[in-house]
Amino acid sequence: MAEVKCVHCGMTREGITGYAYGGQLEAEIKSKICGVCWQEWKGMSIKIINEYRLDLNDPHANKILIEQMRAYLNMPSAEGQPK
Ligand SMILES: [Zn+2]
């Protein structure tokens, strides 16, 4: 298992195993967030989904959740950054 220097907790720990939203976002998350913080976020995301009453079949709701995730995990949007 590869280790990752996590931007949320600042520690170098075991990375994420399993699904993390897929695609380029998943690659970004897995390169920046450790497995422990990811589990924290998963718990938090359930609260956010309930609080905002997000329907994850709705692309707009998904976008809100991703924005919340970036804020929570200290992972600013990649928009405008060089790829
Ligand atoms: Zn972490």
Short mmCIF file of N, CA, C and O and ligand atoms in Angstrom, two decimals:
data_model
loop_
_atom_site.label_atom_id
_atom_site.label_comp_id
_atom_site.label_asym_id
_atom_site.label_seq_id
_atom_site.Cartn_x
_atom_site.Cartn_y
_atom_site.Cartn_z
N MET A 1 0.83 -1.21 0.00
CA MET A 1 0.00 0.00 0.00
C MET A 1 0.87 1.26 0.00
O MET A 1 1.74 1.42 0.86
N ALA A 2 0.64 2.11 -0.93
CA ALA A 2 1.40 3.36 -1.02
C ALA A 2 0.99 4.31 0.10
O ALA A 2 -0.17 4.32 0.52
N GLU A 3 1.95 5.09 0.57
CA GLU A 3 1.64 6.11 1.56
C GLU A 3 1.47 7.44 0.86
O GLU A 3 1.98 7.66 -0.23
N VAL A 4 0.73 8.33 1.52
CA VAL A 4 0.45 9.63 0.93
C VAL A 4 0.64 10.71 1.99
O VAL A 4 0.30 10.51 3.15
N LYS A 5 1.25 11.83 1.57
CA LYS A 5 1.34 12.99 2.46
C LYS A 5 0.01 13.71 2.36
O LYS A 5 -0.34 14.26 1.33
N CYS A 6 -0.73 13.68 3.46
CA CYS A 6 -2.11 14.12 3.43
C CYS A 6 -2.22 15.63 3.65
O CYS A 6 -1.61 16.16 4.58
N VAL A 7 -2.99 16.32 2.79
CA VAL A 7 -3.14 17.77 2.93
C VAL A 7 -4.13 18.13 4.04
O VAL A 7 -4.22 19.27 4.44
N HIS A 8 -4.88 17.15 4.53
CA HIS A 8 -5.87 17.42 5.58
C HIS A 8 -5.24 17.32 6.97
O HIS A 8 -5.36 18.24 7.77
N CYS A 9 -4.55 16.24 7.27
CA CYS A 9 -3.97 16.05 8.61
C CYS A 9 -2.48 16.37 8.64
O CYS A 9 -1.90 16.51 9.71
N GLY A 10 -1.85 16.48 7.47
CA GLY A 10 -0.44 16.84 7.41
C GLY A 10 0.50 15.66 7.65
O GLY A 10 1.72 15.83 7.64
N MET A 11 -0.06 14.50 7.88
CA MET A 11 0.78 13.32 8.15
C MET A 11 0.94 12.48 6.88
O MET A 11 0.15 12.57 5.95
N THR A 12 1.98 11.65 6.91
CA THR A 12 2.17 10.68 5.84
C THR A 12 1.65 9.34 6.34
O THR A 12 2.19 8.76 7.28
N ARG A 13 0.57 8.91 5.75
CA ARG A 13 -0.09 7.68 6.20
C ARG A 13 -0.53 6.86 5.00
O ARG A 13 -0.43 7.29 3.86
N GLU A 14 -1.07 5.70 5.31
CA GLU A 14 -1.58 4.83 4.26
C GLU A 14 -2.66 5.54 3.46
O GLU A 14 -3.50 6.23 4.02
N GLY A 15 -2.62 5.32 2.16
CA GLY A 15 -3.58 5.98 1.27
C GLY A 15 -4.96 5.33 1.31
O GLY A 15 -5.24 4.46 2.12
N ILE A 16 -5.79 5.78 0.40
CA ILE A 16 -7.18 5.33 0.33
C ILE A 16 -7.26 4.03 -0.47
O ILE A 16 -6.64 3.91 -1.52
N THR A 17 -8.04 3.10 0.04
CA THR A 17 -8.36 1.92 -0.76
C THR A 17 -9.83 2.02 -1.16
O THR A 17 -10.64 2.55 -0.41
N GLY A 18 -10.12 1.52 -2.32
CA GLY A 18 -11.51 1.51 -2.75
C GLY A 18 -11.91 2.75 -3.52
O GLY A 18 -11.08 3.59 -3.86
N TYR A 19 -13.19 2.86 -3.74
CA TYR A 19 -13.76 3.88 -4.61
C TYR A 19 -13.72 5.26 -3.97
O TYR A 19 -13.98 5.41 -2.78
N ALA A 20 -13.36 6.27 -4.76
CA ALA A 20 -13.35 7.65 -4.26
C ALA A 20 -13.86 8.59 -5.36
O ALA A 20 -13.14 9.45 -5.84
N TYR A 21 -15.10 8.38 -5.77
CA TYR A 21 -15.82 9.23 -6.74
C TYR A 21 -15.40 9.03 -8.19
O TYR A 21 -16.04 9.57 -9.08
N GLY A 22 -14.31 8.29 -8.43
CA GLY A 22 -13.97 7.93 -9.80
C GLY A 22 -13.24 9.02 -10.58
O GLY A 22 -13.20 10.18 -10.19
N GLY A 23 -12.65 8.59 -11.68
CA GLY A 23 -12.06 9.50 -12.66
C GLY A 23 -10.89 10.32 -12.13
O GLY A 23 -10.15 9.89 -11.25
N GLN A 24 -10.77 11.51 -12.69
CA GLN A 24 -9.66 12.40 -12.35
C GLN A 24 -9.75 12.85 -10.89
O GLN A 24 -8.74 13.02 -10.21
N LEU A 25 -10.97 13.06 -10.42
CA LEU A 25 -11.17 13.48 -9.02
C LEU A 25 -10.63 12.42 -8.07
O LEU A 25 -9.95 12.73 -7.10
N GLU A 26 -10.93 11.17 -8.38
CA GLU A 26 -10.44 10.07 -7.54
C GLU A 26 -8.91 10.06 -7.50
O GLU A 26 -8.30 9.91 -6.43
N ALA A 27 -8.29 10.24 -8.66
CA ALA A 27 -6.82 10.28 -8.72
C ALA A 27 -6.28 11.41 -7.86
O ALA A 27 -5.30 11.25 -7.13
N GLU A 28 -6.94 12.56 -7.92
CA GLU A 28 -6.51 13.71 -7.13
C GLU A 28 -6.67 13.44 -5.63
O GLU A 28 -5.76 13.68 -4.84
N ILE A 29 -7.83 12.93 -5.25
CA ILE A 29 -8.10 12.62 -3.84
C ILE A 29 -7.06 11.62 -3.33
O ILE A 29 -6.48 11.81 -2.27
N LYS A 30 -6.83 10.60 -4.10
CA LYS A 30 -5.92 9.53 -3.65
C LYS A 30 -4.48 10.00 -3.56
O LYS A 30 -3.68 9.40 -2.84
N SER A 31 -4.13 11.06 -4.28
CA SER A 31 -2.76 11.58 -4.21
C SER A 31 -2.59 12.58 -3.07
O SER A 31 -1.47 12.95 -2.74
N LYS A 32 -3.71 13.03 -2.47
CA LYS A 32 -3.62 14.12 -1.48
C LYS A 32 -4.17 13.76 -0.11
O LYS A 32 -3.90 14.47 0.86
N ILE A 33 -4.98 12.73 -0.02
CA ILE A 33 -5.71 12.45 1.21
C ILE A 33 -5.39 11.04 1.71
O ILE A 33 -5.39 10.09 0.92
N CYS A 34 -5.15 10.92 3.02
CA CYS A 34 -4.85 9.61 3.59
C CYS A 34 -6.16 8.84 3.88
O CYS A 34 -7.24 9.42 3.91
N GLY A 35 -6.00 7.55 4.09
CA GLY A 35 -7.16 6.69 4.30
C GLY A 35 -7.95 7.06 5.54
O GLY A 35 -9.18 6.97 5.55
N VAL A 36 -7.24 7.48 6.61
CA VAL A 36 -7.92 7.84 7.86
C VAL A 36 -8.84 9.05 7.64
O VAL A 36 -10.02 9.05 8.02
N CYS A 37 -8.29 10.09 7.00
CA CYS A 37 -9.09 11.29 6.75
C CYS A 37 -10.22 11.01 5.77
O CYS A 37 -11.30 11.61 5.87
N TRP A 38 -10.01 10.10 4.87
CA TRP A 38 -11.06 9.74 3.92
C TRP A 38 -12.24 9.12 4.66
O TRP A 38 -13.40 9.41 4.35
N GLN A 39 -11.93 8.27 5.64
CA GLN A 39 -13.01 7.67 6.44
C GLN A 39 -13.76 8.76 7.21
O GLN A 39 -14.98 8.70 7.34
N GLU A 40 -13.01 9.74 7.73
CA GLU A 40 -13.64 10.87 8.42
C GLU A 40 -14.60 11.59 7.49
O GLU A 40 -15.71 11.93 7.86
N TRP A 41 -14.10 11.84 6.28
CA TRP A 41 -14.94 12.56 5.31
C TRP A 41 -16.20 11.75 4.97
O TRP A 41 -17.27 12.30 4.82
N LYS A 42 -16.03 10.43 4.84
CA LYS A 42 -17.20 9.62 4.50
C LYS A 42 -18.28 9.75 5.57
O LYS A 42 -19.47 9.83 5.25
N GLY A 43 -17.87 9.78 6.84
CA GLY A 43 -18.82 10.01 7.92
C GLY A 43 -19.45 11.39 7.82
O GLY A 43 -20.68 11.54 7.95
N MET A 44 -18.60 12.39 7.55
CA MET A 44 -19.08 13.77 7.42
C MET A 44 -20.02 13.92 6.23
O MET A 44 -21.02 14.63 6.30
N SER A 45 -19.71 13.24 5.13
CA SER A 45 -20.51 13.40 3.91
C SER A 45 -21.95 12.93 4.15
O SER A 45 -22.89 13.51 3.61
N ILE A 46 -22.11 11.92 4.99
CA ILE A 46 -23.47 11.44 5.28
C ILE A 46 -24.26 12.53 6.00
O ILE A 46 -25.43 12.78 5.69
N LYS A 47 -23.58 13.22 6.94
CA LYS A 47 -24.24 14.32 7.64
C LYS A 47 -24.62 15.44 6.67
O LYS A 47 -25.69 16.03 6.77
N ILE A 48 -23.69 15.75 5.76
CA ILE A 48 -23.94 16.84 4.80
C ILE A 48 -25.09 16.47 3.87
O ILE A 48 -25.97 17.28 3.60
N ILE A 49 -25.11 15.22 3.41
CA ILE A 49 -26.19 14.77 2.51
C ILE A 49 -27.53 14.92 3.21
O ILE A 49 -28.51 15.39 2.63
N ASN A 50 -27.57 14.57 4.51
CA ASN A 50 -28.82 14.70 5.27
C ASN A 50 -29.18 16.16 5.51
O ASN A 50 -30.34 16.55 5.36
N GLU A 51 -28.17 16.94 5.89
CA GLU A 51 -28.41 18.34 6.23
C GLU A 51 -28.91 19.12 5.02
O GLU A 51 -29.83 19.92 5.11
N TYR A 52 -28.27 18.91 3.87
CA TYR A 52 -28.64 19.65 2.65
C TYR A 52 -29.72 18.92 1.86
O TYR A 52 -30.13 19.36 0.81
N ARG A 53 -30.11 17.73 2.35
CA ARG A 53 -31.06 16.88 1.63
C ARG A 53 -30.65 16.69 0.18
O ARG A 53 -31.42 16.94 -0.77
N LEU A 54 -29.40 16.27 0.00
CA LEU A 54 -28.86 16.11 -1.35
C LEU A 54 -29.35 14.81 -1.97
O LEU A 54 -29.31 13.76 -1.34
N ASP A 55 -29.79 14.92 -3.21
CA ASP A 55 -30.12 13.75 -4.01
C ASP A 55 -28.95 13.52 -4.96
O ASP A 55 -28.73 14.29 -5.89
N LEU A 56 -28.17 12.47 -4.70
CA LEU A 56 -26.93 12.30 -5.46
C LEU A 56 -27.14 11.83 -6.89
O LEU A 56 -26.19 11.70 -7.65
N ASN A 57 -28.38 11.59 -7.27
CA ASN A 57 -28.67 11.37 -8.69
C ASN A 57 -28.73 12.69 -9.44
O ASN A 57 -28.77 12.71 -10.67
N ASP A 58 -28.77 13.79 -8.67
CA ASP A 58 -28.85 15.12 -9.25
C ASP A 58 -27.42 15.68 -9.38
O ASP A 58 -26.71 15.80 -8.40
N PRO A 59 -26.99 16.00 -10.62
CA PRO A 59 -25.61 16.48 -10.81
C PRO A 59 -25.30 17.72 -9.98
O PRO A 59 -24.18 17.88 -9.51
N HIS A 60 -26.30 18.58 -9.80
CA HIS A 60 -26.07 19.79 -9.00
C HIS A 60 -25.79 19.43 -7.54
O HIS A 60 -24.91 20.00 -6.91
N ALA A 61 -26.53 18.48 -7.02
CA ALA A 61 -26.32 18.02 -5.64
C ALA A 61 -24.94 17.41 -5.49
O ALA A 61 -24.24 17.64 -4.50
N ASN A 62 -24.54 16.66 -6.49
CA ASN A 62 -23.20 16.07 -6.49
C ASN A 62 -22.12 17.14 -6.44
O ASN A 62 -21.12 17.00 -5.72
N LYS A 63 -22.35 18.22 -7.19
CA LYS A 63 -21.38 19.32 -7.23
C LYS A 63 -21.25 19.96 -5.85
O LYS A 63 -20.15 20.26 -5.39
N ILE A 64 -22.38 20.15 -5.19
CA ILE A 64 -22.36 20.72 -3.83
C ILE A 64 -21.56 19.81 -2.90
O ILE A 64 -20.72 20.29 -2.13
N LEU A 65 -21.79 18.52 -3.00
CA LEU A 65 -21.07 17.58 -2.12
C LEU A 65 -19.57 17.64 -2.38
O LEU A 65 -18.77 17.64 -1.43
N ILE A 66 -19.18 17.72 -3.65
CA ILE A 66 -17.75 17.80 -3.98
C ILE A 66 -17.15 19.09 -3.44
O ILE A 66 -16.03 19.10 -2.91
N GLU A 67 -17.90 20.20 -3.55
CA GLU A 67 -17.40 21.47 -3.01
C GLU A 67 -17.21 21.36 -1.50
O GLU A 67 -16.22 21.85 -0.95
N GLN A 68 -18.17 20.74 -0.82
CA GLN A 68 -18.06 20.55 0.62
C GLN A 68 -16.85 19.68 0.96
O GLN A 68 -16.14 19.92 1.92
N MET A 69 -16.65 18.66 0.15
CA MET A 69 -15.52 17.76 0.37
C MET A 69 -14.20 18.52 0.23
O MET A 69 -13.30 18.36 1.07
N ARG A 70 -14.08 19.34 -0.81
CA ARG A 70 -12.84 20.09 -1.02
C ARG A 70 -12.58 21.03 0.14
O ARG A 70 -11.45 21.16 0.60
N ALA A 71 -13.63 21.68 0.63
CA ALA A 71 -13.48 22.60 1.76
C ALA A 71 -13.06 21.81 3.01
O ALA A 71 -12.15 22.22 3.73
N TYR A 72 -13.72 20.69 3.25
CA TYR A 72 -13.44 19.90 4.45
C TYR A 72 -12.03 19.32 4.42
O TYR A 72 -11.32 19.35 5.43
N LEU A 73 -11.62 18.82 3.30
CA LEU A 73 -10.33 18.12 3.20
C LEU A 73 -9.16 19.05 2.87
O LEU A 73 -8.04 18.59 2.70
N ASN A 74 -9.44 20.36 2.78
CA ASN A 74 -8.38 21.30 2.47
C ASN A 74 -7.77 21.01 1.10
O ASN A 74 -6.56 20.97 0.91
N MET A 75 -8.67 20.79 0.15
CA MET A 75 -8.26 20.41 -1.20
C MET A 75 -8.91 21.37 -2.19
O MET A 75 -9.96 21.07 -2.74
N PRO A 76 -8.32 22.55 -2.39
CA PRO A 76 -8.97 23.55 -3.25
C PRO A 76 -9.23 23.03 -4.66
O PRO A 76 -8.54 22.13 -5.12
N SER A 77 -10.21 23.62 -5.29
CA SER A 77 -10.57 23.21 -6.65
C SER A 77 -9.39 23.30 -7.59
O SER A 77 -8.60 24.23 -7.53
N ALA A 78 -9.31 22.33 -8.48
CA ALA A 78 -8.22 22.28 -9.46
C ALA A 78 -8.50 23.21 -10.65
O ALA A 78 -7.66 23.40 -11.51
N GLU A 79 -9.70 23.79 -10.67
CA GLU A 79 -10.07 24.63 -11.81
C GLU A 79 -9.10 25.79 -11.95
O GLU A 79 -8.77 26.46 -10.98
N GLY A 80 -8.63 26.01 -13.18
CA GLY A 80 -7.72 27.09 -13.43
C GLY A 80 -6.27 26.74 -13.19
O GLY A 80 -5.38 27.50 -13.53
N GLN A 81 -6.03 25.59 -12.56
CA GLN A 81 -4.65 25.17 -12.34
C GLN A 81 -4.16 24.38 -13.55
O GLN A 81 -4.94 23.69 -14.18
N PRO A 82 -2.87 24.48 -13.82
CA PRO A 82 -2.33 23.68 -14.93
C PRO A 82 -2.46 22.19 -14.62
O PRO A 82 -2.29 21.77 -13.49
N LYS A 83 -2.76 21.43 -15.65
CA LYS A 83 -2.96 19.99 -15.43
C LYS A 83 -1.62 19.28 -15.31
O LYS A 83 -0.68 19.64 -15.97
ZN ZN B 1 -4.99 12.65 6.58
#
